[in-house]
Coordinates of C-alpha atoms in Angstrom, one line a residue:
X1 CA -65.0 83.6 46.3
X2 CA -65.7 86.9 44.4
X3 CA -66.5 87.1 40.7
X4 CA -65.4 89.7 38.4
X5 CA -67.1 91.1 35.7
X6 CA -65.2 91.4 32.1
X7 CA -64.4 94.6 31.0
X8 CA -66.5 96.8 28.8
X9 CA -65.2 98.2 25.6
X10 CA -66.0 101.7 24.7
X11 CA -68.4 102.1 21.9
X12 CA -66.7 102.4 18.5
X13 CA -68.2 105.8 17.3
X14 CA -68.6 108.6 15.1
X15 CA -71.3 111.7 15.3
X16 CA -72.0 114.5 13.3
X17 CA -71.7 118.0 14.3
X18 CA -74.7 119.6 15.6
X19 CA -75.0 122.4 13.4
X20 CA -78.0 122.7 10.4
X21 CA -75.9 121.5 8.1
X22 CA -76.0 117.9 9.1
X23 CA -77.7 115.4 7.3
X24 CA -80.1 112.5 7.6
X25 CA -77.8 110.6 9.7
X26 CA -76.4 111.3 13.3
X27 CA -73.5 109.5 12.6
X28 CA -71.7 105.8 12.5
X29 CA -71.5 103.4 14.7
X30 CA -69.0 100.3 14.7
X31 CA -70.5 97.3 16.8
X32 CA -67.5 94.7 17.9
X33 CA -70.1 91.5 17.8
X34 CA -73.4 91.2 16.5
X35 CA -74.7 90.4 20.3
X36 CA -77.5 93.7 21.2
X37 CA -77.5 92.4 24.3
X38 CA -73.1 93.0 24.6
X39 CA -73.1 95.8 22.1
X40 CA -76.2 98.2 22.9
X41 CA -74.6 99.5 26.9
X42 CA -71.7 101.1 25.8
X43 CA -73.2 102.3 22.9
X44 CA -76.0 104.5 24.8
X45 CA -73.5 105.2 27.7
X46 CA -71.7 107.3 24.7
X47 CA -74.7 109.3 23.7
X48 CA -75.8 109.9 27.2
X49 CA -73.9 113.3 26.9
X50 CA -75.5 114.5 23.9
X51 CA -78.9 112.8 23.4
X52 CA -79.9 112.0 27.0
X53 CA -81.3 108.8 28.7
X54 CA -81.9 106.6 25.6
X55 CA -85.0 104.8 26.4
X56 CA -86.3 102.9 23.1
X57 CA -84.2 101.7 20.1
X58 CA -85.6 100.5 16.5
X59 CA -83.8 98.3 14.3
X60 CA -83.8 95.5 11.5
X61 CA -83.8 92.1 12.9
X62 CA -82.0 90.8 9.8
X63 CA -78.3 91.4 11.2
X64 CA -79.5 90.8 14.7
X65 CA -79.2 86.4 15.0
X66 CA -80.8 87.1 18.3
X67 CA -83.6 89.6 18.7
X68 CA -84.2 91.0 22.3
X69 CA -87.9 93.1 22.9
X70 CA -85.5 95.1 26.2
X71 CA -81.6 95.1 26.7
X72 CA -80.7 96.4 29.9
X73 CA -78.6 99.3 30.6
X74 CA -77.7 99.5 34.3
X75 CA -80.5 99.5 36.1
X76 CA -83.3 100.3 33.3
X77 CA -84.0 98.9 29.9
X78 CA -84.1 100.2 27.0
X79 CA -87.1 99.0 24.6
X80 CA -85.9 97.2 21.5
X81 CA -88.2 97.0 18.1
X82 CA -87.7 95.2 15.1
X83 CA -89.0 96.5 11.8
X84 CA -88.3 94.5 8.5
X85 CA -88.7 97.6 6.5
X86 CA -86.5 99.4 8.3
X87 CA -83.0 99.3 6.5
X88 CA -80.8 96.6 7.8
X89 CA -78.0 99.2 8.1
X90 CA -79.2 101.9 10.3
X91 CA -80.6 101.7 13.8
X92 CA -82.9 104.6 15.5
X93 CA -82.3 105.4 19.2
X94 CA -84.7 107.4 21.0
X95 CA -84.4 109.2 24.3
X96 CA -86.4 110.0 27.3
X97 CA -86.3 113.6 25.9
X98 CA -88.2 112.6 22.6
X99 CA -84.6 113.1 20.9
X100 CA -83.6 110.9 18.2
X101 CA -80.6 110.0 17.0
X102 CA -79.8 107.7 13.5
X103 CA -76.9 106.1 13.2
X104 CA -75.5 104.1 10.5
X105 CA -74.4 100.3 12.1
X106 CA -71.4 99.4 10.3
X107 CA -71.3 95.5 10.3
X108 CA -68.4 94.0 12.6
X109 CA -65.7 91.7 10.5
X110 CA -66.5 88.4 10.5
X111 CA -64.1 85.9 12.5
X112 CA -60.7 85.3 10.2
X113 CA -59.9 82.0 10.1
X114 CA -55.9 81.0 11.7
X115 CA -52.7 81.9 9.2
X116 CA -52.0 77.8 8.5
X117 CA -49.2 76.6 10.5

């Protein structure tokens, strides 16, 4: 019997031009789920190209309901810590380059319930 693996969804995304007018943030990020775990992959696969090999992420645990220390991407992890007094709304990736990148997590929509029949 072989198994197959679900597909994964592109990273919902939007980034700032690199020039010296850009501001504090690197951009905007739409997670589908509030799984890390599910979410995180696609999302560094997407800023391979421009920030490198994201190695280490920081983030508020508050919109996290589970809170990994690594998620693995491919065959490495990526380093996960959770400050409180970071802002619940942003998330700081950091890459094997010393880059940095901020993004501002833009909360998924919560489940709708079904139209009544």
């Amino acid at each position: 019997m072989t198994g197959t693996a679900a597909p994964t969804r592109q990273a919902r995304l939007a980034l700032t031009p690199h020039t010296s007018l850009a501001g504090l943030l690197d951009g905007a990020w739409w997670p589908y789920s509030r799984d890390l775990a599910t979410e995180l992959p696609p999302l560094v696969d997407a800023l391979r190209k421009r920030w490198g090999r994201v190695t280490r992420i920081t983030a508020n645990p508050v919109p996290w309901p589970v809170s990994p220390h690594k998620v693995f991407v491919g065959a490495y992890a990526v380093h996960v810590g959770w400050f409180t007094g970071q802002d619940p709304d942003t998330m700081i990736l950091l890459s094997y380059g010393l880059d940095r990148c901020d993004l501002l997590v833009i909360p998924p929509r919560p489940n709708l319930p079904p139209p009544h029949a």
